């Protein structure tokens, strides 16, 4: 098997394109399942435009920038959001990073998508540095006050969540800055919107980079406790009644 540096560039490009296309199909399938009445053409068209606009851009990980846009859309699709929001997610960096006019977005996708993309762009241009808790609260209030559609904030939170999941590829100073900003600004906003799972993951990821020694020590301790916790739960689990038609525990509800 040839080493990665001897594999033709065209092969790597073709493989990346196939992976991105497959990820798009998975996204469209989620949309069909969650929103069967909505036409996915808009999401597919947004993907085509993003492919064209971001074709020569890559992330610090070496992945095509388009992969980030798709993953942001996937996070929102898992929240069962609509095609308009997914379209805005795929286009959310088009204005800032490729100078794609908002007027073109409105012309091709309508005013609603253009409004969402423009809102995310405005949030990205805010000065988020908050060395003091009081200043952080001011920034959070300003951010929420400038947004007229909560979906703008949802796209930005999904964008930040995926960036935090891939933060390892950045320089340490950038990791620290982004992690602090996440902890001070974005995690509290997620909490305010009732997004406890997103808030928890943002805080955990920020903790990893702000206090790495404490994070990995806690992770190690949790891993050691896992087997004993598993055994305890197995021993303490009540036996089901042979003649009962009701389960020992009620089924967990599936919350979107």
Short mmCIF file of N, CA, C and O in Angstrom, two decimals, residues 55-153:
data_model
loop_
_atom_site.label_atom_id
_atom_site.label_comp_id
_atom_site.label_asym_id
_atom_site.label_seq_id
_atom_site.Cartn_x
_atom_site.Cartn_y
_atom_site.Cartn_z
N UNK A 55 -14.36 26.06 -2.45
CA UNK A 55 -13.65 24.92 -3.04
C UNK A 55 -12.15 24.91 -2.73
O UNK A 55 -11.53 23.86 -2.65
N UNK A 56 -11.55 26.08 -2.53
CA UNK A 56 -10.10 26.14 -2.28
C UNK A 56 -9.77 26.44 -0.82
O UNK A 56 -8.65 26.82 -0.49
N UNK A 57 -10.74 26.27 0.06
CA UNK A 57 -10.53 26.56 1.49
C UNK A 57 -10.47 25.25 2.28
O UNK A 57 -11.26 24.34 2.05
N UNK A 58 -9.53 25.21 3.22
CA UNK A 58 -9.35 24.02 4.05
C UNK A 58 -9.24 24.42 5.52
O UNK A 58 -8.83 25.54 5.84
N UNK A 59 -9.61 23.51 6.39
CA UNK A 59 -9.52 23.73 7.82
C UNK A 59 -8.12 23.42 8.31
O UNK A 59 -7.31 22.82 7.58
N UNK A 60 -7.83 23.76 9.56
CA UNK A 60 -6.51 23.47 10.13
C UNK A 60 -6.25 21.97 10.20
O UNK A 60 -5.10 21.54 10.22
N UNK A 61 -7.31 21.17 10.22
CA UNK A 61 -7.18 19.71 10.24
C UNK A 61 -6.78 19.16 8.88
O UNK A 61 -6.43 17.98 8.77
N UNK A 62 -6.85 20.00 7.84
CA UNK A 62 -6.58 19.54 6.48
C UNK A 62 -7.83 19.15 5.73
O UNK A 62 -7.79 18.90 4.52
N UNK A 63 -8.98 19.10 6.40
CA UNK A 63 -10.23 18.75 5.75
C UNK A 63 -10.77 19.93 4.94
O UNK A 63 -10.52 21.09 5.28
N UNK A 64 -11.52 19.65 3.89
CA UNK A 64 -12.15 20.74 3.14
C UNK A 64 -13.07 21.55 4.06
O UNK A 64 -13.73 20.99 4.93
N UNK A 65 -13.10 22.86 3.85
CA UNK A 65 -13.93 23.70 4.71
C UNK A 65 -15.40 23.31 4.62
O UNK A 65 -16.15 23.47 5.58
N UNK A 66 -15.79 22.77 3.49
CA UNK A 66 -17.17 22.36 3.29
C UNK A 66 -17.61 21.33 4.34
O UNK A 66 -18.79 21.26 4.69
N UNK A 67 -16.66 20.54 4.82
CA UNK A 67 -17.01 19.52 5.83
C UNK A 67 -17.55 20.18 7.10
O UNK A 67 -18.47 19.66 7.73
N UNK A 68 -16.99 21.32 7.46
CA UNK A 68 -17.47 22.05 8.65
C UNK A 68 -18.91 22.51 8.45
O UNK A 68 -19.76 22.35 9.34
N UNK A 69 -19.21 23.04 7.28
CA UNK A 69 -20.55 23.55 7.00
C UNK A 69 -21.58 22.42 7.06
O UNK A 69 -22.68 22.59 7.60
N UNK A 70 -21.22 21.26 6.53
CA UNK A 70 -22.12 20.12 6.58
C UNK A 70 -22.34 19.62 8.01
O UNK A 70 -23.46 19.28 8.40
N UNK A 71 -21.28 19.61 8.81
CA UNK A 71 -21.41 19.13 10.19
C UNK A 71 -22.26 20.07 11.03
O UNK A 71 -23.02 19.64 11.90
N UNK A 72 -22.14 21.37 10.78
CA UNK A 72 -23.01 22.34 11.47
C UNK A 72 -24.48 22.06 11.11
O UNK A 72 -25.36 22.05 11.97
N UNK A 73 -24.72 21.82 9.83
CA UNK A 73 -26.09 21.51 9.39
C UNK A 73 -26.58 20.21 10.02
O UNK A 73 -27.76 20.10 10.39
N UNK A 74 -25.70 19.22 10.17
CA UNK A 74 -26.09 17.95 10.79
C UNK A 74 -26.49 18.16 12.25
O UNK A 74 -27.46 17.54 12.73
N UNK A 75 -25.77 18.99 12.97
CA UNK A 75 -26.11 19.27 14.37
C UNK A 75 -27.52 19.84 14.45
O UNK A 75 -28.33 19.44 15.30
N UNK A 76 -27.85 20.73 13.54
CA UNK A 76 -29.18 21.34 13.52
C UNK A 76 -30.24 20.36 13.04
O UNK A 76 -31.38 20.38 13.53
N UNK A 77 -29.88 19.50 12.11
CA UNK A 77 -30.83 18.47 11.65
C UNK A 77 -31.17 17.52 12.79
O UNK A 77 -32.31 17.06 12.90
N UNK A 78 -30.19 17.23 13.64
CA UNK A 78 -30.45 16.37 14.80
C UNK A 78 -31.39 17.04 15.79
O UNK A 78 -32.02 16.37 16.61
N UNK A 79 -31.47 18.38 15.73
CA UNK A 79 -32.43 19.12 16.54
C UNK A 79 -33.79 19.23 15.84
O UNK A 79 -34.70 19.88 16.34
N UNK A 80 -33.89 18.61 14.66
CA UNK A 80 -35.12 18.57 13.86
C UNK A 80 -35.53 19.95 13.34
O UNK A 80 -36.73 20.25 13.24
N UNK A 81 -34.55 20.76 12.99
CA UNK A 81 -34.85 22.07 12.46
C UNK A 81 -35.19 21.99 10.97
O UNK A 81 -34.93 20.99 10.30
N UNK A 82 -35.75 23.08 10.46
CA UNK A 82 -36.32 23.08 9.12
C UNK A 82 -35.27 23.26 8.03
O UNK A 82 -34.11 23.55 8.29
N UNK A 83 -35.72 23.10 6.77
CA UNK A 83 -34.83 23.21 5.62
C UNK A 83 -34.23 24.61 5.51
O UNK A 83 -33.09 24.77 5.08
N UNK A 84 -34.99 25.62 5.89
CA UNK A 84 -34.48 26.99 5.84
C UNK A 84 -33.26 27.15 6.74
O UNK A 84 -32.25 27.76 6.36
N UNK A 85 -33.33 26.61 7.94
CA UNK A 85 -32.21 26.70 8.89
C UNK A 85 -31.01 25.90 8.39
O UNK A 85 -29.86 26.36 8.51
N UNK A 86 -31.25 24.72 7.85
CA UNK A 86 -30.15 23.91 7.32
C UNK A 86 -29.47 24.61 6.14
O UNK A 86 -28.24 24.56 6.00
N UNK A 87 -30.27 25.26 5.32
CA UNK A 87 -29.71 26.01 4.19
C UNK A 87 -28.83 27.15 4.69
O UNK A 87 -27.72 27.37 4.20
N UNK A 88 -29.32 27.88 5.69
CA UNK A 88 -28.55 28.97 6.27
C UNK A 88 -27.26 28.46 6.91
O UNK A 88 -26.22 29.11 6.84
N UNK A 89 -27.32 27.27 7.51
CA UNK A 89 -26.13 26.68 8.13
C UNK A 89 -25.04 26.41 7.09
O UNK A 89 -23.86 26.69 7.32
N UNK A 90 -25.44 25.89 5.94
CA UNK A 90 -24.46 25.59 4.90
C UNK A 90 -23.88 26.86 4.29
O UNK A 90 -22.73 26.89 3.85
N UNK A 91 -24.65 27.94 4.30
CA UNK A 91 -24.20 29.21 3.71
C UNK A 91 -23.69 30.20 4.74
O UNK A 91 -23.37 31.34 4.38
N UNK A 92 -23.59 29.80 6.01
CA UNK A 92 -23.39 30.80 7.07
C UNK A 92 -22.05 31.53 7.00
O UNK A 92 -21.90 32.61 7.58
N UNK A 93 -21.06 30.99 6.29
CA UNK A 93 -19.77 31.69 6.16
C UNK A 93 -19.55 32.26 4.77
O UNK A 93 -18.46 32.77 4.48
N UNK A 94 -20.56 32.18 3.93
CA UNK A 94 -20.38 32.62 2.54
C UNK A 94 -20.12 34.12 2.43
O UNK A 94 -19.29 34.57 1.64
N UNK A 95 -20.81 34.92 3.24
CA UNK A 95 -20.64 36.37 3.18
C UNK A 95 -19.27 36.77 3.70
O UNK A 95 -18.53 37.52 3.07
N UNK A 96 -18.91 36.24 4.87
CA UNK A 96 -17.68 36.64 5.54
C UNK A 96 -16.44 36.09 4.84
O UNK A 96 -15.45 36.80 4.66
N UNK A 97 -16.48 34.83 4.45
CA UNK A 97 -15.27 34.16 3.95
C UNK A 97 -15.11 34.18 2.44
O UNK A 97 -14.00 33.99 1.93
N UNK A 98 -16.19 34.37 1.70
CA UNK A 98 -16.09 34.33 0.23
C UNK A 98 -16.65 35.58 -0.43
O UNK A 98 -16.69 35.66 -1.67
N UNK A 99 -17.09 36.56 0.39
CA UNK A 99 -17.64 37.81 -0.12
C UNK A 99 -18.82 37.58 -1.07
O UNK A 99 -19.01 38.29 -2.05
N UNK A 100 -19.60 36.57 -0.74
CA UNK A 100 -20.81 36.28 -1.51
C UNK A 100 -21.88 37.25 -1.05
O UNK A 100 -22.24 37.27 0.13
N UNK A 101 -22.43 38.08 -1.92
CA UNK A 101 -23.37 39.13 -1.49
C UNK A 101 -24.65 38.56 -0.88
O UNK A 101 -25.19 37.56 -1.38
N UNK A 102 -25.11 39.19 0.16
CA UNK A 102 -26.37 38.77 0.78
C UNK A 102 -27.52 38.93 -0.21
O UNK A 102 -28.51 38.19 -0.15
N UNK A 103 -27.39 39.88 -1.13
CA UNK A 103 -28.44 40.08 -2.14
C UNK A 103 -28.58 38.86 -3.05
O UNK A 103 -29.69 38.51 -3.47
N UNK A 104 -27.45 38.18 -3.32
CA UNK A 104 -27.51 36.96 -4.15
C UNK A 104 -28.18 35.83 -3.38
O UNK A 104 -28.91 35.02 -3.97
N UNK A 105 -27.89 35.76 -2.08
CA UNK A 105 -28.53 34.73 -1.26
C UNK A 105 -30.04 34.95 -1.24
O UNK A 105 -30.82 34.01 -1.40
N UNK A 106 -30.46 36.21 -1.10
CA UNK A 106 -31.90 36.51 -1.09
C UNK A 106 -32.52 36.21 -2.44
O UNK A 106 -33.64 35.67 -2.52
N UNK A 107 -31.79 36.51 -3.50
CA UNK A 107 -32.30 36.27 -4.85
C UNK A 107 -32.52 34.78 -5.10
O UNK A 107 -33.50 34.38 -5.72
N UNK A 108 -31.62 33.95 -4.59
CA UNK A 108 -31.67 32.50 -4.88
C UNK A 108 -32.48 31.71 -3.85
O UNK A 108 -33.05 30.67 -4.18
N UNK A 109 -32.50 32.18 -2.59
CA UNK A 109 -33.12 31.39 -1.53
C UNK A 109 -34.23 32.10 -0.78
O UNK A 109 -34.89 31.50 0.07
N UNK A 110 -34.41 33.38 -1.03
CA UNK A 110 -35.46 34.12 -0.36
C UNK A 110 -34.96 34.94 0.81
O UNK A 110 -33.83 34.76 1.31
N UNK A 111 -35.81 35.84 1.28
CA UNK A 111 -35.43 36.78 2.33
C UNK A 111 -35.15 36.10 3.66
O UNK A 111 -34.31 36.55 4.44
N UNK A 112 -35.86 35.00 3.93
CA UNK A 112 -35.71 34.33 5.22
C UNK A 112 -34.31 33.75 5.39
O UNK A 112 -33.66 33.95 6.42
N UNK A 113 -33.83 33.03 4.39
CA UNK A 113 -32.48 32.47 4.44
C UNK A 113 -31.44 33.58 4.51
O UNK A 113 -30.49 33.53 5.29
N UNK A 114 -31.63 34.62 3.69
CA UNK A 114 -30.69 35.74 3.68
C UNK A 114 -30.61 36.41 5.05
O UNK A 114 -29.52 36.77 5.52
N UNK A 115 -31.76 36.54 5.70
CA UNK A 115 -31.80 37.15 7.03
C UNK A 115 -31.02 36.32 8.05
O UNK A 115 -30.28 36.86 8.88
N UNK A 116 -31.17 35.01 7.98
CA UNK A 116 -30.46 34.14 8.92
C UNK A 116 -28.96 34.19 8.70
O UNK A 116 -28.17 34.31 9.66
N UNK A 117 -28.53 34.11 7.44
CA UNK A 117 -27.10 34.14 7.13
C UNK A 117 -26.49 35.48 7.54
O UNK A 117 -25.40 35.53 8.13
N UNK A 118 -27.19 36.56 7.26
CA UNK A 118 -26.69 37.89 7.62
C UNK A 118 -26.61 38.04 9.13
O UNK A 118 -25.66 38.63 9.66
N UNK A 119 -27.58 37.46 9.86
CA UNK A 119 -27.54 37.52 11.32
C UNK A 119 -26.36 36.79 11.90
O UNK A 119 -25.70 37.28 12.82
N UNK A 120 -26.07 35.60 11.38
CA UNK A 120 -24.91 34.84 11.85
C UNK A 120 -23.62 35.60 11.55
O UNK A 120 -22.69 35.62 12.37
N UNK A 121 -23.56 36.24 10.38
CA UNK A 121 -22.38 37.03 10.00
C UNK A 121 -22.16 38.18 10.98
O UNK A 121 -21.03 38.46 11.39
N UNK A 122 -23.24 38.86 11.37
CA UNK A 122 -23.13 39.98 12.30
C UNK A 122 -22.63 39.51 13.67
O UNK A 122 -21.81 40.18 14.31
N UNK A 123 -23.11 38.36 14.12
CA UNK A 123 -22.64 37.83 15.40
C UNK A 123 -21.15 37.53 15.32
O UNK A 123 -20.39 37.81 16.25
N UNK A 124 -20.71 36.97 14.20
CA UNK A 124 -19.30 36.64 14.02
C UNK A 124 -18.40 37.85 14.06
O UNK A 124 -17.21 37.74 14.39
N UNK A 125 -18.94 39.02 13.74
CA UNK A 125 -18.13 40.25 13.72
C UNK A 125 -18.11 40.95 15.08
O UNK A 125 -17.39 41.94 15.24
N UNK A 126 -18.88 40.45 16.05
CA UNK A 126 -18.87 41.06 17.38
C UNK A 126 -17.54 40.79 18.07
O UNK A 126 -16.93 39.74 17.90
N UNK A 127 -17.11 41.73 18.88
CA UNK A 127 -15.92 41.53 19.71
C UNK A 127 -16.35 40.77 20.96
O UNK A 127 -17.01 41.33 21.85
N UNK A 128 -15.98 39.50 21.04
CA UNK A 128 -16.50 38.63 22.09
C UNK A 128 -15.61 38.55 23.33
O UNK A 128 -15.99 37.95 24.32
N UNK A 129 -14.41 39.08 23.26
CA UNK A 129 -13.50 38.94 24.40
C UNK A 129 -14.13 39.53 25.66
O UNK A 129 -14.59 40.66 25.68
N UNK A 130 -14.16 38.73 26.71
CA UNK A 130 -14.83 39.14 27.94
C UNK A 130 -14.00 38.76 29.16
O UNK A 130 -14.20 37.71 29.76
N UNK A 131 -13.05 39.59 29.56
CA UNK A 131 -12.19 39.24 30.68
C UNK A 131 -12.88 39.25 32.03
O UNK A 131 -12.42 38.67 32.98
N UNK A 132 -14.04 39.91 32.10
CA UNK A 132 -14.76 39.97 33.37
C UNK A 132 -16.18 39.43 33.18
O UNK A 132 -16.77 39.55 32.11
N UNK A 133 -16.71 38.85 34.24
CA UNK A 133 -18.04 38.26 34.18
C UNK A 133 -19.09 39.31 33.79
O UNK A 133 -20.01 39.03 33.03
N UNK A 134 -18.95 40.53 34.32
CA UNK A 134 -19.92 41.58 34.02
C UNK A 134 -19.90 41.91 32.53
O UNK A 134 -20.94 42.10 31.90
N UNK A 135 -18.69 41.98 31.95
CA UNK A 135 -18.58 42.28 30.53
C UNK A 135 -19.15 41.13 29.70
O UNK A 135 -19.78 41.35 28.67
N UNK A 136 -18.93 39.90 30.14
CA UNK A 136 -19.46 38.74 29.43
C UNK A 136 -20.98 38.80 29.38
O UNK A 136 -21.59 38.51 28.35
N UNK A 137 -21.59 39.17 30.48
CA UNK A 137 -23.06 39.28 30.53
C UNK A 137 -23.53 40.37 29.58
O UNK A 137 -24.56 40.22 28.91
N UNK A 138 -22.79 41.47 29.48
CA UNK A 138 -23.14 42.55 28.56
C UNK A 138 -23.09 42.06 27.12
O UNK A 138 -23.99 42.36 26.32
N UNK A 139 -22.05 41.30 26.78
CA UNK A 139 -21.92 40.77 25.42
C UNK A 139 -23.07 39.82 25.11
O UNK A 139 -23.65 39.85 24.03
N UNK A 140 -23.42 38.96 26.08
CA UNK A 140 -24.52 38.01 25.87
C UNK A 140 -25.83 38.76 25.62
O UNK A 140 -26.60 38.40 24.72
N UNK A 141 -26.10 39.79 26.42
CA UNK A 141 -27.32 40.56 26.24
C UNK A 141 -27.34 41.27 24.90
O UNK A 141 -28.38 41.32 24.22
N UNK A 142 -26.19 41.82 24.50
CA UNK A 142 -26.11 42.51 23.22
C UNK A 142 -26.34 41.55 22.07
O UNK A 142 -27.05 41.85 21.11
N UNK A 143 -25.76 40.35 22.18
CA UNK A 143 -25.92 39.35 21.13
C UNK A 143 -27.38 38.95 20.97
O UNK A 143 -27.91 38.91 19.86
N UNK A 144 -28.04 38.67 22.08
CA UNK A 144 -29.45 38.26 22.03
C UNK A 144 -30.36 39.39 21.58
O UNK A 144 -31.36 39.17 20.90
N UNK A 145 -29.99 40.63 21.95
CA UNK A 145 -30.82 41.78 21.59
C UNK A 145 -30.79 42.06 20.09
O UNK A 145 -31.78 42.55 19.52
N UNK A 146 -29.67 41.77 19.44
CA UNK A 146 -29.54 42.08 18.01
C UNK A 146 -30.17 41.01 17.12
O UNK A 146 -30.25 41.17 15.91
N UNK A 147 -30.63 39.91 17.72
CA UNK A 147 -31.19 38.80 16.95
C UNK A 147 -32.72 38.86 16.98
O UNK A 147 -33.32 38.91 18.05
N UNK A 148 -33.33 38.83 15.81
CA UNK A 148 -34.80 38.86 15.73
C UNK A 148 -35.38 37.48 15.44
O UNK A 148 -36.59 37.31 15.47
N UNK A 149 -34.52 36.51 15.15
CA UNK A 149 -34.96 35.15 14.88
C UNK A 149 -34.04 34.21 15.65
O UNK A 149 -32.83 34.22 15.44
N UNK A 150 -34.60 33.42 16.55
CA UNK A 150 -33.79 32.56 17.41
C UNK A 150 -32.97 31.56 16.61
O UNK A 150 -31.93 31.08 17.07
N UNK A 151 -33.37 31.26 15.37
CA UNK A 151 -32.62 30.33 14.55
C UNK A 151 -31.22 30.84 14.22
O UNK A 151 -30.30 30.05 13.99
N UNK A 152 -31.05 32.16 14.22
CA UNK A 152 -29.72 32.73 14.02
C UNK A 152 -28.79 32.27 15.14
O UNK A 152 -27.66 31.83 14.90
N UNK A 153 -29.26 32.32 16.37
CA UNK A 153 -28.47 31.88 17.52
C UNK A 153 -28.22 30.38 17.46
O UNK A 153 -27.13 29.90 17.78
#
